[in-house]
Coordinates of C-alpha atoms in Angstrom, one line a residue:
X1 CA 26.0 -74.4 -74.6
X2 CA 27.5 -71.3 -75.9
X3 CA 29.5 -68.7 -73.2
X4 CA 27.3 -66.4 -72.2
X5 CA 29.1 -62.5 -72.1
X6 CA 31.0 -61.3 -68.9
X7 CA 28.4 -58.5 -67.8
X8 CA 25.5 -61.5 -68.0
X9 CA 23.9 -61.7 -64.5
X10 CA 24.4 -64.5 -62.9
X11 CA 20.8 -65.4 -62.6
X12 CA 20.4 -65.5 -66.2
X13 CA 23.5 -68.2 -66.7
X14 CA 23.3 -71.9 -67.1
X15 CA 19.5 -72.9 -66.4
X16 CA 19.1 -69.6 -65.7
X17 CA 19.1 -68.6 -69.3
X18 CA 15.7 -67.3 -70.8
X19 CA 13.6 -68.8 -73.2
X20 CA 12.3 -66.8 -76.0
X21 CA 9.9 -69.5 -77.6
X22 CA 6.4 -70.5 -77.0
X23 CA 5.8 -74.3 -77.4
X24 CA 2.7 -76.8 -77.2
X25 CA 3.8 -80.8 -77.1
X26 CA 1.5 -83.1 -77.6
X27 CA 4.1 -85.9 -78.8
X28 CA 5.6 -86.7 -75.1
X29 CA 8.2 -89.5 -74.4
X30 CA 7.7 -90.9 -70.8
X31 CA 9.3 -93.6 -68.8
X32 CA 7.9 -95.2 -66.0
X33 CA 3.9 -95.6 -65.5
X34 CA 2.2 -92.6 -64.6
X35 CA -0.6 -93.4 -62.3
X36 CA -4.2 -93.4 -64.1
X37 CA -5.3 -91.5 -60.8
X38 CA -3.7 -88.0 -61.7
X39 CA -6.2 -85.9 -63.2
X40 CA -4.8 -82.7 -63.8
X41 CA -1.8 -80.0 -64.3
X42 CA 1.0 -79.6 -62.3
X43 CA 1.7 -75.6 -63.2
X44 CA 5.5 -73.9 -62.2
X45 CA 5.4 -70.1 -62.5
X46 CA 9.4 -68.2 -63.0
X47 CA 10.7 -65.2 -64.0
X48 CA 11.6 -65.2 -67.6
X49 CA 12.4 -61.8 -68.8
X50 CA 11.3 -61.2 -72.3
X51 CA 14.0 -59.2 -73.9
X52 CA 16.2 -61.9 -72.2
X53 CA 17.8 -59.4 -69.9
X54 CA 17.3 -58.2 -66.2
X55 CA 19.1 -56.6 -63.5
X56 CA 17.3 -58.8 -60.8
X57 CA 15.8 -62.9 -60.1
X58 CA 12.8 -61.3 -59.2
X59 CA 12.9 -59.1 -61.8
X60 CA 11.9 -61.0 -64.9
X61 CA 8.4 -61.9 -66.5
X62 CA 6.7 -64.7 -65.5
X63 CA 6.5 -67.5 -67.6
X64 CA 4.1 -70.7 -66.9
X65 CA 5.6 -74.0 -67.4
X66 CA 2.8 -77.0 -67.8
X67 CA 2.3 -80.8 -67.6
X68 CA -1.5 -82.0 -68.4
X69 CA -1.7 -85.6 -66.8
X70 CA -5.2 -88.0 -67.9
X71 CA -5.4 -91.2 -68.1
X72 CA -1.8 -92.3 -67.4
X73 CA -0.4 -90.2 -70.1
X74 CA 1.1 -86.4 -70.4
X75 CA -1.0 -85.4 -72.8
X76 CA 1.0 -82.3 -73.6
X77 CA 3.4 -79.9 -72.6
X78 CA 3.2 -76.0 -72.9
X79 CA 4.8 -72.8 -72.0
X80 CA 3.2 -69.8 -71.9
X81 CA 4.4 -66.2 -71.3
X82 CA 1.4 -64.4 -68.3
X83 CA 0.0 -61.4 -70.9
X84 CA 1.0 -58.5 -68.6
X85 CA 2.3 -54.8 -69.9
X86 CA 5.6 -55.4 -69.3
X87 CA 5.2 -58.4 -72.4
X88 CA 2.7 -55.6 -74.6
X89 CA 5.5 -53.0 -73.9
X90 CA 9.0 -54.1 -72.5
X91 CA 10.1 -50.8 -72.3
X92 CA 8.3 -49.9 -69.2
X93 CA 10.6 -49.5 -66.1
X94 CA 9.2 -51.9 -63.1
X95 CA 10.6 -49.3 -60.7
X96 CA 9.1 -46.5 -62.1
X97 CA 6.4 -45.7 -59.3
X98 CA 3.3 -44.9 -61.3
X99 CA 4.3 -48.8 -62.9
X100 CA 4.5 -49.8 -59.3
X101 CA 1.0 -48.2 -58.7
X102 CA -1.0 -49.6 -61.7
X103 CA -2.2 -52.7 -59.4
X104 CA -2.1 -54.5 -63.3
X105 CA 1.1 -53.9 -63.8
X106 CA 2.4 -57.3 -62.4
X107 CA 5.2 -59.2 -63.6
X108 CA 3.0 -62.0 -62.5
X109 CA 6.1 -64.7 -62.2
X110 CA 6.4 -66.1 -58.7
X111 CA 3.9 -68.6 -58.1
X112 CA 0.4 -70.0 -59.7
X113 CA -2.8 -71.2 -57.6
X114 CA -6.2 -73.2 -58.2
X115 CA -9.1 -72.3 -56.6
X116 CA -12.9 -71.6 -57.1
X117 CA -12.8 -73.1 -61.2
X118 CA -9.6 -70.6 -61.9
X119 CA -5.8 -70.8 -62.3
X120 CA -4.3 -68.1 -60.5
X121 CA -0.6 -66.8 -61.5
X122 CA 0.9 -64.3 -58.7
X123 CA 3.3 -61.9 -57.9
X124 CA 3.1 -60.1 -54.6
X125 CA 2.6 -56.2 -55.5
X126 CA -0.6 -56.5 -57.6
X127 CA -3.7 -57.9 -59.3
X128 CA -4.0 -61.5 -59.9
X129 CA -4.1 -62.5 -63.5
X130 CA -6.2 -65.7 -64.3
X131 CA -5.4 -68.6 -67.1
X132 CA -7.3 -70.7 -68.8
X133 CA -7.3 -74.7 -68.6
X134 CA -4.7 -74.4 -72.1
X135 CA -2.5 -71.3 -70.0
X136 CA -3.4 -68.7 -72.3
X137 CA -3.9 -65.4 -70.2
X138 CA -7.5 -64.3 -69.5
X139 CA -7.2 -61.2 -67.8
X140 CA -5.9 -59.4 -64.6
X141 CA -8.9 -59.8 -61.6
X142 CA -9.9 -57.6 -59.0
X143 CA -12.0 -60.0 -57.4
X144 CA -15.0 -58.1 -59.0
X145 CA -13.6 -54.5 -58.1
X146 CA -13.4 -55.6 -54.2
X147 CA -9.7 -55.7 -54.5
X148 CA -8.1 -52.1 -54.3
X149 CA -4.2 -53.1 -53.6
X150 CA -1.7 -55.6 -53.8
X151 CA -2.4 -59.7 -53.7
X152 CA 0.4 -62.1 -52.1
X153 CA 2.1 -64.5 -54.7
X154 CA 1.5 -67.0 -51.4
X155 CA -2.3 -67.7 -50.1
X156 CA -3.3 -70.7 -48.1
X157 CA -5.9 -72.6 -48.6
X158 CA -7.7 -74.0 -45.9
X159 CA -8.4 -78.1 -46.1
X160 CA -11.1 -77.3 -43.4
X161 CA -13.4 -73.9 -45.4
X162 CA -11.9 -73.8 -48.7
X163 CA -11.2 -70.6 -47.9
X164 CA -8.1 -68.8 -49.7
X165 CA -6.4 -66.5 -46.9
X166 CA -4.3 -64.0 -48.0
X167 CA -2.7 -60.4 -47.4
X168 CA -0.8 -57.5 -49.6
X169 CA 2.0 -55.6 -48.3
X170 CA 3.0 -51.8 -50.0
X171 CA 5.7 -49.7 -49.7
X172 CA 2.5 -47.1 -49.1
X173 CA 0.5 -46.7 -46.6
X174 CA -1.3 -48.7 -45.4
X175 CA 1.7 -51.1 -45.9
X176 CA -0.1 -54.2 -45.1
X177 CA -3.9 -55.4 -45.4
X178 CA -5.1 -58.9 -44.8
X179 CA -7.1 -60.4 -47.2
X180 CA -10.0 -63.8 -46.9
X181 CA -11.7 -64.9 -50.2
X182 CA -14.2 -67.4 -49.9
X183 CA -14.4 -71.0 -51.1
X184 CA -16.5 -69.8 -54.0
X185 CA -14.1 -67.2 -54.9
X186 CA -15.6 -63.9 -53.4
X187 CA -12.9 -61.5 -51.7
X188 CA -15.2 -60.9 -48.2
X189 CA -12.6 -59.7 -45.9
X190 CA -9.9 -56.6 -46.0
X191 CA -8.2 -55.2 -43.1
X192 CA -5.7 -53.1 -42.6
X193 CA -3.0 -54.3 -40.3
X194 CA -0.5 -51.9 -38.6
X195 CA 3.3 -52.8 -38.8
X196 CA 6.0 -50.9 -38.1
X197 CA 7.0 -49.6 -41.5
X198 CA 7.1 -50.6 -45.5
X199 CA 8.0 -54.0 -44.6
X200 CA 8.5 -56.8 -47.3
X201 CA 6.1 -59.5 -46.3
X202 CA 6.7 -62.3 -48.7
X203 CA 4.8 -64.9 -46.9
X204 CA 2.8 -65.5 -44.2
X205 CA 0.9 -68.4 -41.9
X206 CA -2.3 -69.5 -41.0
X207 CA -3.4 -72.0 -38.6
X208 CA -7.1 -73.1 -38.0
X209 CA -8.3 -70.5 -36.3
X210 CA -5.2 -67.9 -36.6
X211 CA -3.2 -66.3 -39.0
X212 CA 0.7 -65.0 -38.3
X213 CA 2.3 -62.1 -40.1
X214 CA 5.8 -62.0 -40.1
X215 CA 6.9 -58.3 -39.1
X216 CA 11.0 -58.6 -40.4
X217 CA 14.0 -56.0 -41.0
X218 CA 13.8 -56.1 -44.4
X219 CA 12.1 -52.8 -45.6
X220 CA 11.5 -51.0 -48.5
X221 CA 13.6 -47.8 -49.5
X222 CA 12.5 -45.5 -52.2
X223 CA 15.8 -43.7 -53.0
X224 CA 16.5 -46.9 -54.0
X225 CA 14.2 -47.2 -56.7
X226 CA 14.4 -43.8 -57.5
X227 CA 17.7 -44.4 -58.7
X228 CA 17.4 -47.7 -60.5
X229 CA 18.1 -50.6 -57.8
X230 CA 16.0 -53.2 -56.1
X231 CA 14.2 -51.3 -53.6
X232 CA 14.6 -53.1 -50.2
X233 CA 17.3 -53.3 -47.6
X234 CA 18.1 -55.0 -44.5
X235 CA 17.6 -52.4 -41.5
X236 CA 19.6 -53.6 -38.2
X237 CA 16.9 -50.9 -36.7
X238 CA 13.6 -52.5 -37.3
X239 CA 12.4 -54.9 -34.8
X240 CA 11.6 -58.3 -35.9
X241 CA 8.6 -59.6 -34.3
X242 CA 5.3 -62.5 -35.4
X243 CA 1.5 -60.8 -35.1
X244 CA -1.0 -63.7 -34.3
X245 CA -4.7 -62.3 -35.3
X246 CA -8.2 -64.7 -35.3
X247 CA -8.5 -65.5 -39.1
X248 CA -11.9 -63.7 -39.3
X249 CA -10.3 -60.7 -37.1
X250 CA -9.2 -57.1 -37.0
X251 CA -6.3 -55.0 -36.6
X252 CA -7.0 -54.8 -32.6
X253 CA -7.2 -58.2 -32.1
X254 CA -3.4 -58.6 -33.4
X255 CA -0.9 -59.7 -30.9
X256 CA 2.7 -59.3 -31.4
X257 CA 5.6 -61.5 -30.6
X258 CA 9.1 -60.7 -30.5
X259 CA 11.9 -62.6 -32.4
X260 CA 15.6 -62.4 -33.1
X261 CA 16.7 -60.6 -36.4
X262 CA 16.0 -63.1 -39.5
X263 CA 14.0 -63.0 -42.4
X264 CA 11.6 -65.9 -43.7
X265 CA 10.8 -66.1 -47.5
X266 CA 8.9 -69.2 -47.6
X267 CA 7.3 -70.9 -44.3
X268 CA 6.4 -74.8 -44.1
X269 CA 3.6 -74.8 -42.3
X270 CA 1.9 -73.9 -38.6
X271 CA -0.5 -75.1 -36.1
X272 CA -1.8 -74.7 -33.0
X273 CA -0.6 -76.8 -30.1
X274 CA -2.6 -76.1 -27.0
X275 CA -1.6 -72.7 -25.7
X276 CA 0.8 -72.4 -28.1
X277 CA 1.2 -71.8 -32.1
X278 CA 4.2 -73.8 -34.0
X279 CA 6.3 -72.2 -37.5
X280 CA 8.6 -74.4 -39.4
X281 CA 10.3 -71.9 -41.7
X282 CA 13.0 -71.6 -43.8
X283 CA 14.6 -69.2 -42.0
X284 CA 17.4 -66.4 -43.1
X285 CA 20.1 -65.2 -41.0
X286 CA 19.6 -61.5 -42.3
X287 CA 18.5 -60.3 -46.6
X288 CA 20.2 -57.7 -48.6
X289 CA 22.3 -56.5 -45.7
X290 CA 25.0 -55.6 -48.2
X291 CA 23.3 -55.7 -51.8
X292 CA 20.6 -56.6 -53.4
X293 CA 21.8 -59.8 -54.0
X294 CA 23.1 -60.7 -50.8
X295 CA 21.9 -64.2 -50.3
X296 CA 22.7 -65.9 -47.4
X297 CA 22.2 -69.7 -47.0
X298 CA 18.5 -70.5 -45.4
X299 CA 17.9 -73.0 -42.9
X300 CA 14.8 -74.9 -41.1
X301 CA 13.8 -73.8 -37.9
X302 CA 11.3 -74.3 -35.6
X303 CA 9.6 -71.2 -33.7
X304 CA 6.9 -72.0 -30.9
X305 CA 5.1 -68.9 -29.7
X306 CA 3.4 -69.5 -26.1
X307 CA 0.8 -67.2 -26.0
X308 CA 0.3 -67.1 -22.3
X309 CA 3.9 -66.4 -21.3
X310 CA 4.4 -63.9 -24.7
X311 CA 7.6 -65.9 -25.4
X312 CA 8.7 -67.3 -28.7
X313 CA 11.3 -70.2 -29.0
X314 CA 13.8 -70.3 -31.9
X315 CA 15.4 -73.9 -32.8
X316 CA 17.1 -74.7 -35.6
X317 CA 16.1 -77.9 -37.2
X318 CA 19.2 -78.5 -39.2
X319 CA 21.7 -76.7 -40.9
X320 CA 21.7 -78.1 -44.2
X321 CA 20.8 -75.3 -46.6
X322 CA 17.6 -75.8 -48.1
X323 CA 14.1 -73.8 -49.6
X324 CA 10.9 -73.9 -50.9
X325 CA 9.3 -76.0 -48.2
X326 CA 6.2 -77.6 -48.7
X327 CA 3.6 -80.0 -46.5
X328 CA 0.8 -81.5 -47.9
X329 CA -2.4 -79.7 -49.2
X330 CA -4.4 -81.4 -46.6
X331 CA -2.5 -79.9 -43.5
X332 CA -1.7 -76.8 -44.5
X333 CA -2.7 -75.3 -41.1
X334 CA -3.0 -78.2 -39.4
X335 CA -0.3 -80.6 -37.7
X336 CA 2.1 -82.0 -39.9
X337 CA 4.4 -84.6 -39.8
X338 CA 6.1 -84.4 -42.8
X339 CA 8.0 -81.3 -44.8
X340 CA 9.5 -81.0 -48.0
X341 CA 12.5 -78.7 -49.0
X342 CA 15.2 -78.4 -52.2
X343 CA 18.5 -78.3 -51.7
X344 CA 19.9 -74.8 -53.2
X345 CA 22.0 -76.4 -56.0
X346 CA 20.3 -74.6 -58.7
X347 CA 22.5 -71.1 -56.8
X348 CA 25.3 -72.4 -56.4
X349 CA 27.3 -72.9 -59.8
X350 CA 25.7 -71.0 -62.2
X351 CA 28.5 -70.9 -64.5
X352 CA 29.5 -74.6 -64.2
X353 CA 25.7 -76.2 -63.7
X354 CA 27.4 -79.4 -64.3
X355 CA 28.9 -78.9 -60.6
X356 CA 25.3 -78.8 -59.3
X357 CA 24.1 -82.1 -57.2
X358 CA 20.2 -81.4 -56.4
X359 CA 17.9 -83.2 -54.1
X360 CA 14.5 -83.5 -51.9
X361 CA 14.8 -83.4 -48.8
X362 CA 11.6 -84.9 -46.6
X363 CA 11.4 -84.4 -42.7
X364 CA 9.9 -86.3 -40.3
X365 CA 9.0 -83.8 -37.9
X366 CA 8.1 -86.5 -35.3
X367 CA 11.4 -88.6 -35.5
X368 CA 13.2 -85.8 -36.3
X369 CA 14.6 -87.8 -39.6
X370 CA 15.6 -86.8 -43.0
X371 CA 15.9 -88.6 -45.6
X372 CA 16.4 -87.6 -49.8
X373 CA 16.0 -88.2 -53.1
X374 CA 19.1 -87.4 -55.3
X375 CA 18.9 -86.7 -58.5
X376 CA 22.9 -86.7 -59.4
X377 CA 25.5 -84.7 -60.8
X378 CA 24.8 -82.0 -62.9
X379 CA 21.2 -81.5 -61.9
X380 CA 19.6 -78.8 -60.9
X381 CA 15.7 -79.4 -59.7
X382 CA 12.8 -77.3 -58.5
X383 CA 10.2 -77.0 -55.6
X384 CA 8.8 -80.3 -54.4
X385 CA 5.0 -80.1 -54.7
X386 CA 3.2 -82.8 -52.9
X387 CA 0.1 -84.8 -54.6
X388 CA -2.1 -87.4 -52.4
X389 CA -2.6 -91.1 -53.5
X390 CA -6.2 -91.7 -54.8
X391 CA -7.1 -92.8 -51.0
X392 CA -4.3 -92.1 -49.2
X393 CA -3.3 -94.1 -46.1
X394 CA -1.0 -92.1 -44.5
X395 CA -0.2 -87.9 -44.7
X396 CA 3.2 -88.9 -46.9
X397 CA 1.1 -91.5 -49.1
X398 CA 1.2 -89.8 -52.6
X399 CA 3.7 -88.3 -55.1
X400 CA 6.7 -85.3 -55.2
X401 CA 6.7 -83.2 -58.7
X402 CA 8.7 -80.8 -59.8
X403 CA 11.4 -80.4 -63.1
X404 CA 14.4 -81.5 -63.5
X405 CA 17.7 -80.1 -65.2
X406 CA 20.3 -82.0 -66.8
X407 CA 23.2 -79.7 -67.5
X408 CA 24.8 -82.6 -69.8
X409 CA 22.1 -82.4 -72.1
X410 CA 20.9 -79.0 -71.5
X411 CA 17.3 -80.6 -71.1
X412 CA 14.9 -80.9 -68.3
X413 CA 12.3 -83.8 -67.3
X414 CA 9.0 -83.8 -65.5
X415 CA 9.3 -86.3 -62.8
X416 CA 6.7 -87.8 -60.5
X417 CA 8.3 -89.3 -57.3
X418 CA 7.2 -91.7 -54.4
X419 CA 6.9 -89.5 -51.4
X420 CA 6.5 -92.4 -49.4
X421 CA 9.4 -94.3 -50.2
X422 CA 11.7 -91.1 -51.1
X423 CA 12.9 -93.4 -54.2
X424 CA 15.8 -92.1 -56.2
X425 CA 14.2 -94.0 -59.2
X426 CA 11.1 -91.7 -60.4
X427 CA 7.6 -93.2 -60.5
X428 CA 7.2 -92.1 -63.6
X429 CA 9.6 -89.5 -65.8
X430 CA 8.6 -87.5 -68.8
X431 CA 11.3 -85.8 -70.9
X432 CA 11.1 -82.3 -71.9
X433 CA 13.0 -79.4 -73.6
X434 CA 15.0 -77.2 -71.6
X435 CA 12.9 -75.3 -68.8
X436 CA 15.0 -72.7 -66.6
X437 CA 14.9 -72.0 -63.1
X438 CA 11.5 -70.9 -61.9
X439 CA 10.3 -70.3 -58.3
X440 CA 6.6 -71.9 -57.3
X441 CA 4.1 -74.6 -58.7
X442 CA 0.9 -76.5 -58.2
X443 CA -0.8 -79.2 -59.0
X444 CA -4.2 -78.0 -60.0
X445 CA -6.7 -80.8 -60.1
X446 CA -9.3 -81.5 -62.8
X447 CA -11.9 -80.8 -60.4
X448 CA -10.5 -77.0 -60.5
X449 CA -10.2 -76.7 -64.1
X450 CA -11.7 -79.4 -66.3

């Protein structure tokens, strides 16, 4: 692995280094037995910038990463850069505000989505783009002109409707609008939603009948952009506070709660519990309080918001650092029992990725265990997405994916794990060629996408 130069980002050393090549694999080397029951693609969207430099994580374009399972064999392998502007024309300045306003310029790199016979790769300040079943871009979507702002890189889909629920966030008035497409794909709902300022809203949560917007300090500043830096800062002034609205509601209808200073990238899941509404979250002590890489190590907590008495209780869950939590498909919105997280390995040795130890961690929200799966020394691995059995017995009966980095041999694997049994051994392992860090996948059935 050559030495990458002194003024190199961190986020762009070790596995953090860009690829410049396109590749299709049909010739696949896997160990294990990949059950005959997965019938699809398990898809991981990252930021990958093209001209193999930028100033930011978030910064770079996306880059689709796929598996096609059938049969009990990986039929192929492929990477695929999302056809945006910034790939037509790398020249153009992200920060530039008549870039920011072209809702199709999107560096479409944080996360990708199935739903209603289409993949969906997302970043939060635009259009959709849509891929077809081989990753090749299509084109940017509107939702058939209904869409006139921004799209969340994070919807929800509901297990119950089908429904994907959604919302965009602007550093313009209005700064947020909510956002309900339908289970055949129609955007039917936009409202706008008052908040407090030009907050960054990375995520959100829905429940079955609500959905909770998370109001946090971290808020957008155009002077910054103006002169070249990422455009958001941590504001001790702005309150931090959770708006519970019915799912089919209106802006009237919100109800806000008052929290202590955090922020919240990525939520696990909520529910309602009687009278009151649960969060697990991976939850940040404050975000780019002191630069625009100021990252401080997230945790999972537990908020409960009593809607009778107006009060909202914080616990912390544990203090291991750990993100990207997931629950199954089939709950999202709905009790859970169990949780999935990474540990943060793949930030902390950048330069020496061979000092990296990743894992999987699973909790038992009823038992309050935690138990792993460790992949070793010198890994680095991605977001845990959860796939059900064929006829699942249980809400943990079914399979962990994600990649995996070796920093010995500078390659990565595909691995399918027992999410039951939280095995280190993998179910079933395919080996790959070097895939860098990425943020959010899916697995996107067949039944989606053929």
């Amino acid at each position: 692995m050559a030495a990458a130069p002194e003024s190199t980002p961190a986020h762009l050393l070790g596995n953090g280094r860009p690829l410049t090549e396109e590749r299709t694999l049909t010739e696949l080397k896997a160990t294990g037995t990949i059950p005959a029951e997965l019938d699809g693609r398990y898809v991981r969207n990252g930021a990958n910038p093209v001209t193999g430099w930028s100033p930011h994580p978030f910064f770079g374009d996306g880059m689709v990463h796929g598996v096609r399972l059938r049969d009990g064999k990986a039929e192929w392998y492929r990477n695929r850069y999302v056809q945006t502007p910034f790939v037509d024309n790398p020249s153009l300045d992200i920060l530039d505000p008549s870039v920011l306003m072209d809702m199709k310029s999107s560096k479409a790199n944080t996360h990708v989505f199935g739903h209603a016979g289409k993949i969906l790769v997302l970043e939060e300040g635009h259009f959709p783009y849509v891929l077809d079943a081989d990753l090749n871009t299509v084109e940017a979507t509107d939702f058939g002109g209904v869409l006139n702002g921004s799209f969340t890189a994070h919807p929800k889909v509901c297990p119950v409707t089908g429904e994907l629920l959604a919302f965009g966030y602007s550093a313009f008035e209005p700064y947020l609008r909510y956002l309900r497409v339908s289970a055949g794909g129609e955007l039917v709902q936009t409202e706008a939603i008052t908040v407090g300022g030009p907050t960054m809203m990375h995520d959100f949560n829905v429940t079955r009948n609500h959905v909770i917007f998370m109001d946090l300090p971290a808020v957008f500043k155009m002077e910054l952009a103006m002169s070249g830096e990422m455009p958001i800062r941590w504001d001790d002034n702005y309150p931090a506070r959770l708006g519970v609205m019915p799912r089919d509601g209106t802006d009237a209808q919100v109800k806000w709660y008052d929290i202590n200073p955090c922020y919240v990238f990525h939520p696990m899941n909520s529910y309602e519990d009687g009278e009151t509404i649960v969060l697990d979250v991976g939850r940040f002590n404050h975000m780019w309080r002191d630069s625009a890489m100021d990252f401080p190590p997230p945790e999972l907590w537990r908020w409960t918001i009593d809607t009778k008495t107006g009060q909202v209780r914080e616990e912390q869950v544990d203090d291991r650092p750990a993100e990207f939590p997931r629950v199954a498909d089939s709950v999202v919105g709905l009790k859970h029992r169990y949780g999935y997280m990474m540990t943060l390995s793949d930030f902390t040795s950048p330069e020496n990725p061979k000092r990296a130890s990743a894992s999987i961690l699973k909790y038992d929200r009823e038992t309050g265990e935690r138990t792993s799966v460790e992949f070793g020394r010198g890994t680095q691995c991605g977001e845990a997405v959860f796939v059900p059995s064929e006829n699942p017995e249980s809400e943990d009966d079914g399979y962990l994916m994600t990649y995996v980095y070796d920093a010995t041999s500078d390659s990565s694997r595909f691995v399918i794990m027992d999410a039951g049994t939280m095995d280190d051994e993998p179910v079933a392992s395919v080996e790959l060629p070097r895939i860098p860090n990425g943020f959010h996948g899916n697995w996107i059935p067949a039944s989606v996408v053929g």
